[in-house]
XYZ file of C-alpha atoms in Angstrom:
270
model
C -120.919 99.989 7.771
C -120.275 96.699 9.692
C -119.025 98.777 13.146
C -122.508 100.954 12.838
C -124.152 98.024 12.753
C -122.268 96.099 15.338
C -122.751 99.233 17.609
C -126.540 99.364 16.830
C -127.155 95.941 17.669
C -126.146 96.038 20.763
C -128.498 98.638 21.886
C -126.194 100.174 24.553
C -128.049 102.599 27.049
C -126.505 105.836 27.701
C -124.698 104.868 30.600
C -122.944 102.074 28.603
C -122.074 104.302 25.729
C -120.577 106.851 27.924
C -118.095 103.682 29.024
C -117.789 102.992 25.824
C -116.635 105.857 24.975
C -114.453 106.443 27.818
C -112.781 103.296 26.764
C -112.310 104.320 23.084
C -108.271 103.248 22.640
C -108.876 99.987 24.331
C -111.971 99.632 21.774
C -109.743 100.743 18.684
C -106.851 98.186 19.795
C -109.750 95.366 20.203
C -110.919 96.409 16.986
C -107.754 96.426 15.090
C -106.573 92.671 16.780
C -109.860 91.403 15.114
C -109.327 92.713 11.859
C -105.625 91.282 11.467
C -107.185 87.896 13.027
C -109.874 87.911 10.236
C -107.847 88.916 7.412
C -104.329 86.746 8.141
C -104.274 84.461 5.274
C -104.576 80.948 6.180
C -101.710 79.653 3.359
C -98.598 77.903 5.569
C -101.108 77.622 8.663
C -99.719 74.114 9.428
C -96.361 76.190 9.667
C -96.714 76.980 13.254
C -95.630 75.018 16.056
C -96.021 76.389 20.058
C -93.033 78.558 21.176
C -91.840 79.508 24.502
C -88.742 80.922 23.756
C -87.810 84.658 23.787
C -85.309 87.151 24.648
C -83.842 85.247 27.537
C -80.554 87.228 27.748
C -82.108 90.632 28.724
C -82.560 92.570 25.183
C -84.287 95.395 25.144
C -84.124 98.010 22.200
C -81.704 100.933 23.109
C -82.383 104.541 22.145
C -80.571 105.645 19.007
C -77.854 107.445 20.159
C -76.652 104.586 21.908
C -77.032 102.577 19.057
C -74.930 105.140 16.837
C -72.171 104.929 18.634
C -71.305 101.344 18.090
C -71.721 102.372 14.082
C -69.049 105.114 14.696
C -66.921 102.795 16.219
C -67.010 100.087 13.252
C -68.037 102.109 10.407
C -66.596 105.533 10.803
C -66.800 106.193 7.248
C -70.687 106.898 7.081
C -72.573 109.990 7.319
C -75.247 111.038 9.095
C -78.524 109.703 10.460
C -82.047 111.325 11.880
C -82.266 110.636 14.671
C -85.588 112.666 15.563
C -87.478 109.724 13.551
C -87.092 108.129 16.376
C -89.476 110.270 18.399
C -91.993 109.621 16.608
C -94.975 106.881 18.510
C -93.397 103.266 17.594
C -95.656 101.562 15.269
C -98.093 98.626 16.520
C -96.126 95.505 16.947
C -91.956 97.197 16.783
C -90.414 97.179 19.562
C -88.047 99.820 19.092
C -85.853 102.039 16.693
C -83.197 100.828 14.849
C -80.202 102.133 13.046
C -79.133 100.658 9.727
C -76.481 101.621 7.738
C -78.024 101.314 3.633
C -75.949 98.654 2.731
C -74.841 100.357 -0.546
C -72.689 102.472 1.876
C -71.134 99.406 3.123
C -69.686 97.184 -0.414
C -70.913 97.799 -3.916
C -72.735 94.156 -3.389
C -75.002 92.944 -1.119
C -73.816 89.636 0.155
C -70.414 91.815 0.394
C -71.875 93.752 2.583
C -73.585 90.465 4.689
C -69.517 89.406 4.943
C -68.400 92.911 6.203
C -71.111 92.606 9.216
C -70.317 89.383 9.435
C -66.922 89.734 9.815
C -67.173 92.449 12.367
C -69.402 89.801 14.476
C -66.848 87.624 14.623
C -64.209 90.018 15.911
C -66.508 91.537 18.034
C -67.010 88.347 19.857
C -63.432 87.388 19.936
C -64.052 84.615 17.261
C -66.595 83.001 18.641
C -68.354 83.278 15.700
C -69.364 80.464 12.747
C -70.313 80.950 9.553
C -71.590 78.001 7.783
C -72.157 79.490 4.519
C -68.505 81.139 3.751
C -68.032 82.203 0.446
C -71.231 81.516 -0.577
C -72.634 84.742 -0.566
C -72.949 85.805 -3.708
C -75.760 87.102 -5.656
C -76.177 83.568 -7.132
C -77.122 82.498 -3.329
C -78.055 85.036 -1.625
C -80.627 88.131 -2.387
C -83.094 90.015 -1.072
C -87.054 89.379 -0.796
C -88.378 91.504 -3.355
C -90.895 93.078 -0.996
C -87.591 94.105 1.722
C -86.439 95.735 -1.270
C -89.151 98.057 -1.894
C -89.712 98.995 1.592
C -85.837 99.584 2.228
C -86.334 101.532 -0.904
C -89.151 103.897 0.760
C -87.028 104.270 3.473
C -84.118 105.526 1.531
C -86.197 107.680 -0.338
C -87.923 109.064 2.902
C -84.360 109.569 4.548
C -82.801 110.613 1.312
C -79.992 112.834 3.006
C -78.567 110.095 5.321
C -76.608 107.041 5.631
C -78.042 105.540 7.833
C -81.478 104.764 8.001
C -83.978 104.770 11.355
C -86.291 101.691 11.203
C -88.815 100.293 13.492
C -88.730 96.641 14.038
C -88.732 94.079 15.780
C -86.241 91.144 16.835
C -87.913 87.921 16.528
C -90.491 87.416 19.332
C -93.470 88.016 16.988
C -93.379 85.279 14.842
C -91.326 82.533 17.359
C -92.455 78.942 16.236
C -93.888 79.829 12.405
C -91.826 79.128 9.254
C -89.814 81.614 6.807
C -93.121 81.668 4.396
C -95.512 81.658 6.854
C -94.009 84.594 8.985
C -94.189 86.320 5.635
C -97.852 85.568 4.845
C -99.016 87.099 7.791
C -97.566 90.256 7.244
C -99.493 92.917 6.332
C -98.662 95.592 3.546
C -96.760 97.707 6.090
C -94.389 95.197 7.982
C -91.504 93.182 6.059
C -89.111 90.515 6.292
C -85.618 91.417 7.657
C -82.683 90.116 6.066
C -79.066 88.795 7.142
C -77.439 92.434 6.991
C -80.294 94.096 8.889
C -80.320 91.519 11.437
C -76.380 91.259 11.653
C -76.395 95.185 12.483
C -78.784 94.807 14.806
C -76.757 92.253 16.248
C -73.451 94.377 16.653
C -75.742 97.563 18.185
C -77.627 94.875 20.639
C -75.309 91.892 21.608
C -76.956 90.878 24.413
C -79.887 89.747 21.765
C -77.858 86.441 21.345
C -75.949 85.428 24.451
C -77.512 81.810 25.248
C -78.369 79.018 23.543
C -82.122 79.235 24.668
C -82.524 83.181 23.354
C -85.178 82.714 20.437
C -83.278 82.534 17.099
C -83.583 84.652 14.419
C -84.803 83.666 11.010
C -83.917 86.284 8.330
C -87.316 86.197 6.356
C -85.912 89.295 4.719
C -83.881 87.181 2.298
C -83.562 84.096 -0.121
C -80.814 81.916 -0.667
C -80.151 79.185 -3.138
C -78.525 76.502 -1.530
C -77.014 75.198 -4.864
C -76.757 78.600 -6.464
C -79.173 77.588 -9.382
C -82.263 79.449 -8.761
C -83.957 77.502 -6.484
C -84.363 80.111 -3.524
C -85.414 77.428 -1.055
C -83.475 78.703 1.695
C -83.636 81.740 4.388
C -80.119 82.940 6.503
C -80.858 82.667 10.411
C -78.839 83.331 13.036
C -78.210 80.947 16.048
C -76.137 80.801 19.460
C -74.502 77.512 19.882
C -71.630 76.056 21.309
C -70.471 79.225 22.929
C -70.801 80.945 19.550
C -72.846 82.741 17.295
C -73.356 80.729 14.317
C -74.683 82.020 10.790
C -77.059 79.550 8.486
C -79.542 78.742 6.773
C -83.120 77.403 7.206
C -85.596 75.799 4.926
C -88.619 78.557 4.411
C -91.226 75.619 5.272
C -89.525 74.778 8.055
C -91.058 76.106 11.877
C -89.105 75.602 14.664
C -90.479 77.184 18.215
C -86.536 78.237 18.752
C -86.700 80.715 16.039
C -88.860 83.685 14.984
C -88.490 86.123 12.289
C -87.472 89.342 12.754
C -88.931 92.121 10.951
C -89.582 95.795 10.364
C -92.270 98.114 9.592
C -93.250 101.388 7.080
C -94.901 103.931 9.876
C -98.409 104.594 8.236
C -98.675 108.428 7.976
């Protein structure tokens, strides 16, 4: 195969194997960096601008339990969650465990469910809270990406007994300054789009994620939305920090800005 060869070629003496070998988890990240460099797809590549931004306000992912009793607090009504999952090695690129409620638990539709975490932002923050799309939520704007679906679907299935589901993710910092699509090109089969209810959860569980106008953005590449509710899905929800305020929108897909990055989880690979 292509590493034999590579290996061959270089016609390492012993002592230089033996380093190699030493240094075999450095080698295996190396390796792995390559492959996803050779095999991103180069659609939306003019999508990407030079970011600088990140988590400027201090986030850092808190351990479940913590995170589980901010749920309890707003949605006492759920069951349980397992929270060994999150014991388990973090997969390449998350940057922590996350708790999130299956939003079927939450309203019998989705973008009812986006309003009930929205909602609870803004009293949560006193009112300083905006939401530019109010009441236009509705299935005719707003769904989810078809691949967040499926993977939320695996997750449920995975965690069948619980109501709240353990994901890895992370927030935004990976994909600062690249569009909606092309954050979602460069995905691979194991990582996925977050979308507005996700990311609002994750919002109520980790506040200090948006405190300042200059914390990165997050673009919720999760979902679609229709600006004119006819089927043209043209649209992704983001969240911002503005004016004092949170602030709920939305983004053209093809649109990069280096003050936003997508946030976005990931299937552990057994």
């Amino acid at each position: 195969n292509v590493f034999e060869a590579a290996y061959n070629d270089s016609k390492l003496d012993d002592d230089r194997a033996q380093k190699l070998n030493e240094r075999g988890d450095e080698l295996k990240k190396g390796a792995m960096k390559l492959i996803q460099e050779l095999t991103v797809s180069d659609q939306f590549a003019n999508e990407e601008v030079k970011s600088s931004y990140g988590y400027l306000s201090g986030y850092k992912s808190k351990p479940i339990v913590e995170q589980m009793k901010v749920l309890r607090e707003l949605f006492p009504e759920l069951g349980s969650v397992d929270e060994k999952l999150a014991e388990a090695d973090l997969p390449s690129n998350a940057e922590g465990w996350f708790a999130i409620p299956r939003w079927e638990k939450i309203a019998s539709t989705y973008g009812e469910a986006v309003q009930k975490v929205l909602d609870l932002i803004k009293q949560t923050r006193d009112d300083k809270f905006y939401n530019y799309r109010e009441g236009k939520l509705g299935s005719q704007y707003l769904r989810q990406h078809a691949k967040t679906a499926k993977m939320f679907q695996i997750f449920g299935d995975e965690q069948k007994d619980h109501d709240i589901l353990v994901v890895p993710a992370q927030f935004g910092l990976n994909h600062r300054g690249k569009s909606v699509r092309r954050a979602r090109e460069v995905m691979n089969a194991s990582e996925f789009g977050l979308g507005a209810f996700a990311i609002g959860i994750m919002i109520l569980t980790h506040p200090e994620r948006l405190q300042h106008y200059d914390d990165l953005w997050i673009d919720c590449a999760g979902d679609e939305y229709a600006p004119g509710a006819g089927g043209g899905f043209s649209r992704a929800p983001c969240f911002c920090f503005r004016g004092g305020r949170v602030r709920f929108g939305t983004l053209g897909i093809g649109r990069p800005g280096g003050y936003c990055g997508s946030a976005s989880g990931f299937v552990p690979q057994s």
